[in-house]
Amino acid sequence: SQQGEEDPQALSIQEGENATMNCSYKTSINNLQWYRQNSGRGLVHLILIRSNEREKHSGRLRVTLDTSKKSSSLLITASRAADTASYFCATRETSGSRLTFGEGTQLTVNP
Amino acid sequence: GAGVSQTPSNKVTEKGKYVELRCDPISGHTALYWYRQSLGQGPEFLIYFQGTGAADDSGLPNDRFFAVRPEGSVSTLKIQRTERGDSAVYLCASSLGGLAGGQDEQFFGPGTRLTVL
C-alpha cells in the first residue's frame, strides 16, 4: 500500500522558476528519501533526511521535514528542462527496512 | 559494474508461464530489495534480503512469487503461473546494509519491464 501522498500530482513550470513538491505520510519514520525517475525506469536517489533533521540541502535541492505534521517538501531552485521527471518521496518506518513510496509528482520544466 | 544491473530489460510472456528476473547488486552491498511498479504508481515493496536470507517477504502478493539470493549477491525473482495483472516494472535495489540495516540509501537498477499477454 502507498503511504506517501505527493502534492501536486503534476506541476508545469518555466525554466528558471522554482519547483516545490510536497509529501505527506502516516506512520512514524526513521528517514524520508526523495527519488527522481525518468520515463518509468531507473530511480535515482536525490536526498535522504533523517527523522531528527529538519532541513537539508544538496546543490539546487532543499528538503524540509516536519515530523509533527508528517510532511516533507522538496524544493528545486532555478529549474532546468533536464529536471523534467517524476519525483517520489519514500519513507522508511522506524520498524523494518522497506521503503514505502508515494504516487509521485510529474514535473515538467518548459524551456 | 558500478551500479545495480537487472536482466532482462524487457520480458514478454504468456499467461500461465514461469519467469525469472535477475538482479546483480552493487558489489559489497549486503542488503537487496525487490519492488514492483505499475504504470502511474510509485514502487511497491516486495521482499528484502539481508545477506542470503529474506528478512522481510511480507510484500510478496501471493505464493506464485518467490525470490532467492543463495550466495548473498545475485538475486532471482521467480513468478509462477503468470497472470496479466503481474505486468509491471520490477525494480531491484541494493544498499550497504550491515549495521546500518535499512537506514541507508538504496540504489536502484533500471528495472525489468514484464508484460504478460
mmCIF file of C-alpha atoms in Angstrom:
data_model
loop_
_atom_site.group_PDB
_atom_site.id
_atom_site.type_symbol
_atom_site.label_atom_id
_atom_site.label_comp_id
_atom_site.label_asym_id
_atom_site.label_seq_id
_atom_site.Cartn_x
_atom_site.Cartn_y
_atom_site.Cartn_z
ATOM 1 C CA SER A 1 0.000 0.000 0.000
ATOM 2 C CA GLN A 2 1.118 3.551 -0.618
ATOM 3 C CA GLN A 3 1.881 5.597 2.454
ATOM 4 C CA GLY A 4 3.014 8.866 0.987
ATOM 5 C CA GLU A 5 0.803 11.252 -0.851
ATOM 6 C CA GLU A 6 2.506 13.718 -3.112
ATOM 7 C CA ASP A 7 1.102 17.074 -3.951
ATOM 8 C CA PRO A 8 0.676 18.211 -6.626
ATOM 9 C CA GLN A 9 0.275 15.172 -8.882
ATOM 10 C CA ALA A 10 1.566 17.235 -11.795
ATOM 11 C CA LEU A 11 3.467 20.514 -11.997
ATOM 12 C CA SER A 12 4.401 22.504 -15.075
ATOM 13 C CA ILE A 13 6.772 25.488 -14.794
ATOM 14 C CA GLN A 14 9.131 27.574 -16.909
ATOM 15 C CA GLU A 15 12.864 27.116 -16.882
ATOM 16 C CA GLY A 16 14.465 29.210 -14.157
ATOM 17 C CA GLU A 17 11.472 29.040 -11.830
ATOM 18 C CA ASN A 18 11.466 27.137 -8.559
ATOM 19 C CA ALA A 19 9.511 23.908 -8.161
ATOM 20 C CA THR A 20 8.049 22.795 -4.844
ATOM 21 C CA MET A 21 6.651 19.330 -4.237
ATOM 22 C CA ASN A 22 5.069 18.141 -1.017
ATOM 23 C CA CYS A 23 4.755 14.735 0.569
ATOM 24 C CA SER A 24 2.621 13.569 3.466
ATOM 25 C CA TYR A 25 2.874 10.252 5.264
ATOM 26 C CA LYS A 26 1.050 8.406 8.007
ATOM 27 C CA THR A 27 3.374 6.431 10.292
ATOM 28 C CA SER A 28 6.460 7.126 12.402
ATOM 29 C CA ILE A 29 9.555 7.145 10.261
ATOM 30 C CA ASN A 30 13.297 6.674 10.580
ATOM 31 C CA ASN A 31 14.052 8.668 7.450
ATOM 32 C CA LEU A 32 12.458 10.093 4.328
ATOM 33 C CA GLN A 33 14.071 9.962 0.905
ATOM 34 C CA TRP A 34 13.367 11.682 -2.382
ATOM 35 C CA TYR A 35 13.910 9.938 -5.703
ATOM 36 C CA ARG A 36 13.701 11.007 -9.322
ATOM 37 C CA GLN A 37 12.589 8.802 -12.191
ATOM 38 C CA ASN A 38 12.746 9.369 -15.914
ATOM 39 C CA SER A 39 10.467 7.523 -18.332
ATOM 40 C CA GLY A 40 9.209 4.989 -15.788
ATOM 41 C CA ARG A 41 12.593 3.349 -15.222
ATOM 42 C CA GLY A 42 15.685 3.763 -13.073
ATOM 43 C CA LEU A 43 15.017 5.572 -9.809
ATOM 44 C CA VAL A 44 17.800 7.974 -8.883
ATOM 45 C CA HIS A 45 18.335 8.813 -5.232
ATOM 46 C CA LEU A 46 18.341 12.562 -4.607
ATOM 47 C CA ILE A 47 18.498 13.156 -0.879
ATOM 48 C CA LEU A 48 17.845 11.457 2.464
ATOM 49 C CA ILE A 49 16.664 13.319 5.551
ATOM 50 C CA ARG A 50 16.556 11.619 8.931
ATOM 51 C CA SER A 51 13.710 11.990 11.399
ATOM 52 C CA ASN A 52 15.831 14.163 13.708
ATOM 53 C CA GLU A 53 16.699 16.589 10.894
ATOM 54 C CA ARG A 54 14.525 19.492 9.803
ATOM 55 C CA GLU A 55 16.220 20.706 6.656
ATOM 56 C CA LYS A 56 18.842 19.507 4.222
ATOM 57 C CA HIS A 57 20.458 20.954 1.116
ATOM 58 C CA SER A 58 22.155 19.357 -1.859
ATOM 59 C CA GLY A 59 23.072 21.616 -4.757
ATOM 60 C CA ARG A 60 19.820 23.094 -6.101
ATOM 61 C CA LEU A 61 17.736 20.841 -3.863
ATOM 62 C CA ARG A 62 16.320 21.766 -0.482
ATOM 63 C CA VAL A 63 14.330 19.293 1.576
ATOM 64 C CA THR A 64 12.392 20.022 4.739
ATOM 65 C CA LEU A 65 10.840 17.574 7.159
ATOM 66 C CA ASP A 66 8.134 18.296 9.726
ATOM 67 C CA THR A 67 7.571 15.151 11.765
ATOM 68 C CA SER A 68 4.793 16.778 13.811
ATOM 69 C CA LYS A 69 2.803 17.294 10.618
ATOM 70 C CA LYS A 70 4.149 14.133 8.988
ATOM 71 C CA SER A 71 5.101 16.062 5.896
ATOM 72 C CA SER A 72 8.105 16.901 3.750
ATOM 73 C CA SER A 73 8.785 19.242 0.890
ATOM 74 C CA LEU A 74 11.291 19.180 -1.953
ATOM 75 C CA LEU A 75 12.317 22.480 -3.494
ATOM 76 C CA ILE A 76 14.235 22.592 -6.758
ATOM 77 C CA THR A 77 15.640 26.053 -7.387
ATOM 78 C CA ALA A 78 16.435 27.575 -10.774
ATOM 79 C CA SER A 79 14.842 24.655 -12.608
ATOM 80 C CA ARG A 80 16.152 23.364 -15.923
ATOM 81 C CA ALA A 81 14.441 21.472 -18.733
ATOM 82 C CA ALA A 82 16.575 18.462 -17.726
ATOM 83 C CA ASP A 83 14.778 18.413 -14.353
ATOM 84 C CA THR A 84 11.656 17.146 -16.131
ATOM 85 C CA ALA A 85 10.871 13.799 -14.470
ATOM 86 C CA SER A 86 8.692 12.120 -11.868
ATOM 87 C CA TYR A 87 9.660 12.761 -8.253
ATOM 88 C CA PHE A 88 8.820 10.352 -5.467
ATOM 89 C CA CYS A 89 9.097 10.569 -1.722
ATOM 90 C CA ALA A 90 9.750 7.343 0.149
ATOM 91 C CA THR A 91 9.658 6.710 3.857
ATOM 92 C CA ARG A 92 11.480 4.176 5.941
ATOM 93 C CA GLU A 93 9.476 3.355 9.022
ATOM 94 C CA THR A 94 11.051 3.004 12.447
ATOM 95 C CA SER A 95 10.482 -0.733 12.242
ATOM 96 C CA GLY A 96 11.541 -2.572 9.117
ATOM 97 C CA SER A 97 13.785 -1.758 6.200
ATOM 98 C CA ARG A 98 11.388 -1.350 3.324
ATOM 99 C CA LEU A 99 10.788 1.955 1.607
ATOM 100 C CA THR A 100 7.167 2.987 1.140
ATOM 101 C CA PHE A 101 6.704 5.249 -1.853
ATOM 102 C CA GLY A 102 4.127 7.855 -2.694
ATOM 103 C CA GLU A 103 2.493 8.082 -6.100
ATOM 104 C CA GLY A 104 4.820 10.793 -7.313
ATOM 105 C CA THR A 105 4.721 14.262 -8.802
ATOM 106 C CA GLN A 106 5.242 14.642 -12.545
ATOM 107 C CA LEU A 107 7.342 17.771 -13.049
ATOM 108 C CA THR A 108 7.585 19.373 -16.471
ATOM 109 C CA VAL A 109 10.044 22.216 -16.947
ATOM 110 C CA ASN A 110 9.402 24.098 -20.176
ATOM 111 C CA PRO A 111 12.396 25.654 -21.929
ATOM 112 C CA GLY B 1 29.807 -2.946 -12.725
ATOM 113 C CA ALA B 2 29.367 0.286 -10.885
ATOM 114 C CA GLY B 3 25.613 0.109 -10.394
ATOM 115 C CA VAL B 4 22.774 -2.332 -9.890
ATOM 116 C CA SER B 5 22.053 -4.281 -13.042
ATOM 117 C CA GLN B 6 18.934 -6.219 -13.960
ATOM 118 C CA THR B 7 18.257 -8.711 -16.704
ATOM 119 C CA PRO B 8 16.390 -8.957 -18.922
ATOM 120 C CA SER B 9 15.419 -5.344 -19.501
ATOM 121 C CA ASN B 10 12.171 -6.477 -21.096
ATOM 122 C CA LYS B 11 10.312 -9.750 -20.820
ATOM 123 C CA VAL B 12 7.152 -10.682 -22.693
ATOM 124 C CA THR B 13 5.470 -13.902 -21.702
ATOM 125 C CA GLU B 14 2.143 -15.626 -21.987
ATOM 126 C CA LYS B 15 -0.353 -16.086 -19.216
ATOM 127 C CA GLY B 16 0.424 -19.177 -17.186
ATOM 128 C CA LYS B 17 4.154 -19.254 -17.959
ATOM 129 C CA TYR B 18 7.036 -19.143 -15.475
ATOM 130 C CA VAL B 19 9.527 -16.259 -15.472
ATOM 131 C CA GLU B 20 12.770 -15.450 -13.709
ATOM 132 C CA LEU B 21 14.110 -11.955 -13.254
ATOM 133 C CA ARG B 22 17.700 -11.394 -12.222
ATOM 134 C CA CYS B 23 19.351 -8.686 -10.154
ATOM 135 C CA ASP B 24 23.073 -8.034 -9.700
ATOM 136 C CA PRO B 25 23.565 -5.659 -6.774
ATOM 137 C CA ILE B 26 26.447 -3.311 -6.213
ATOM 138 C CA SER B 27 29.484 -5.251 -5.065
ATOM 139 C CA GLY B 28 29.735 -5.291 -1.279
ATOM 140 C CA HIS B 29 26.102 -4.406 -0.668
ATOM 141 C CA THR B 30 24.605 -6.906 1.741
ATOM 142 C CA ALA B 31 21.021 -5.616 1.558
ATOM 143 C CA LEU B 32 18.923 -6.263 -1.544
ATOM 144 C CA TYR B 33 15.321 -5.245 -2.228
ATOM 145 C CA TRP B 34 12.716 -6.053 -4.866
ATOM 146 C CA TYR B 35 9.923 -3.610 -5.722
ATOM 147 C CA ARG B 36 7.176 -3.632 -8.330
ATOM 148 C CA GLN B 37 5.910 -0.542 -10.103
ATOM 149 C CA SER B 38 2.708 -0.342 -12.093
ATOM 150 C CA LEU B 39 2.067 2.421 -14.600
ATOM 151 C CA GLY B 40 1.434 5.757 -12.946
ATOM 152 C CA GLN B 41 2.162 4.435 -9.463
ATOM 153 C CA GLY B 42 5.071 4.541 -7.083
ATOM 154 C CA PRO B 43 7.117 1.384 -6.479
ATOM 155 C CA GLU B 44 5.660 -1.158 -4.050
ATOM 156 C CA PHE B 45 7.865 -3.257 -1.805
ATOM 157 C CA LEU B 46 8.025 -6.992 -2.421
ATOM 158 C CA ILE B 47 10.919 -8.515 -0.455
ATOM 159 C CA TYR B 48 14.135 -7.578 1.364
ATOM 160 C CA PHE B 49 17.253 -9.720 1.765
ATOM 161 C CA GLN B 50 19.997 -9.184 4.293
ATOM 162 C CA GLY B 51 22.754 -11.454 3.075
ATOM 163 C CA THR B 52 21.309 -14.764 1.915
ATOM 164 C CA GLY B 53 18.157 -14.676 3.991
ATOM 165 C CA ALA B 54 14.847 -12.997 3.299
ATOM 166 C CA ALA B 55 14.500 -10.617 6.225
ATOM 167 C CA ASP B 56 11.076 -9.375 5.134
ATOM 168 C CA ASP B 57 8.942 -11.032 2.449
ATOM 169 C CA SER B 58 5.655 -9.526 3.549
ATOM 170 C CA GLY B 59 5.247 -7.611 0.282
ATOM 171 C CA LEU B 60 5.046 -10.683 -1.940
ATOM 172 C CA PRO B 61 1.456 -10.652 -3.238
ATOM 173 C CA ASN B 62 0.886 -14.424 -3.167
ATOM 174 C CA ASP B 63 2.652 -17.778 -3.267
ATOM 175 C CA ARG B 64 3.247 -17.527 -7.022
ATOM 176 C CA PHE B 65 6.056 -15.106 -6.218
ATOM 177 C CA PHE B 66 9.344 -16.317 -4.774
ATOM 178 C CA ALA B 67 12.839 -14.862 -4.566
ATOM 179 C CA VAL B 68 16.244 -16.300 -3.725
ATOM 180 C CA ARG B 69 19.717 -14.995 -3.044
ATOM 181 C CA PRO B 70 21.733 -18.164 -2.446
ATOM 182 C CA GLU B 71 25.207 -16.658 -2.192
ATOM 183 C CA GLY B 72 24.297 -13.282 -0.781
ATOM 184 C CA SER B 73 24.938 -11.442 -4.028
ATOM 185 C CA VAL B 74 22.833 -12.065 -7.153
ATOM 186 C CA SER B 75 19.113 -12.463 -6.582
ATOM 187 C CA THR B 76 16.418 -14.035 -8.729
ATOM 188 C CA LEU B 77 12.737 -13.177 -8.527
ATOM 189 C CA LYS B 78 10.609 -16.071 -9.722
ATOM 190 C CA ILE B 79 6.978 -15.817 -10.777
ATOM 191 C CA GLN B 80 4.967 -18.964 -11.432
ATOM 192 C CA ARG B 81 1.756 -19.210 -13.475
ATOM 193 C CA THR B 82 1.979 -15.572 -14.537
ATOM 194 C CA GLU B 83 -1.196 -13.542 -14.789
ATOM 195 C CA ARG B 84 -1.916 -10.394 -16.799
ATOM 196 C CA GLY B 85 -2.050 -8.445 -13.548
ATOM 197 C CA ASP B 86 1.617 -9.270 -12.942
ATOM 198 C CA SER B 87 2.572 -6.924 -15.787
ATOM 199 C CA ALA B 88 4.705 -4.165 -14.290
ATOM 200 C CA VAL B 89 8.272 -2.918 -13.992
ATOM 201 C CA TYR B 90 10.170 -4.959 -11.428
ATOM 202 C CA LEU B 91 12.851 -2.915 -9.704
ATOM 203 C CA CYS B 92 15.777 -4.153 -7.687
ATOM 204 C CA ALA B 93 17.756 -2.041 -5.236
ATOM 205 C CA SER B 94 20.740 -2.632 -3.009
ATOM 206 C CA SER B 95 22.279 -0.862 -0.045
ATOM 207 C CA LEU B 96 25.245 -1.332 2.228
ATOM 208 C CA GLY B 97 23.104 -2.961 4.897
ATOM 209 C CA GLY B 98 25.005 -4.452 7.804
ATOM 210 C CA LEU B 99 24.945 -2.347 10.964
ATOM 211 C CA ALA B 100 23.090 0.411 9.120
ATOM 212 C CA GLY B 101 20.325 -2.069 8.443
ATOM 213 C CA GLY B 102 17.839 -0.436 6.116
ATOM 214 C CA GLN B 103 18.701 3.071 7.172
ATOM 215 C CA ASP B 104 20.970 3.832 4.298
ATOM 216 C CA GLU B 105 20.455 4.912 0.738
ATOM 217 C CA GLN B 106 19.051 2.363 -1.676
ATOM 218 C CA PHE B 107 20.496 2.299 -5.181
ATOM 219 C CA PHE B 108 18.057 1.154 -7.846
ATOM 220 C CA GLY B 109 18.635 -0.788 -11.027
ATOM 221 C CA PRO B 110 16.966 0.108 -14.349
ATOM 222 C CA GLY B 111 14.223 -2.453 -13.849
ATOM 223 C CA THR B 112 12.744 -5.297 -15.872
ATOM 224 C CA ARG B 113 9.552 -4.497 -17.739
ATOM 225 C CA LEU B 114 7.382 -7.631 -17.581
ATOM 226 C CA THR B 115 4.443 -7.947 -19.944
ATOM 227 C CA VAL B 116 2.080 -10.879 -19.548
ATOM 228 C CA LEU B 117 -0.112 -11.383 -22.596
#
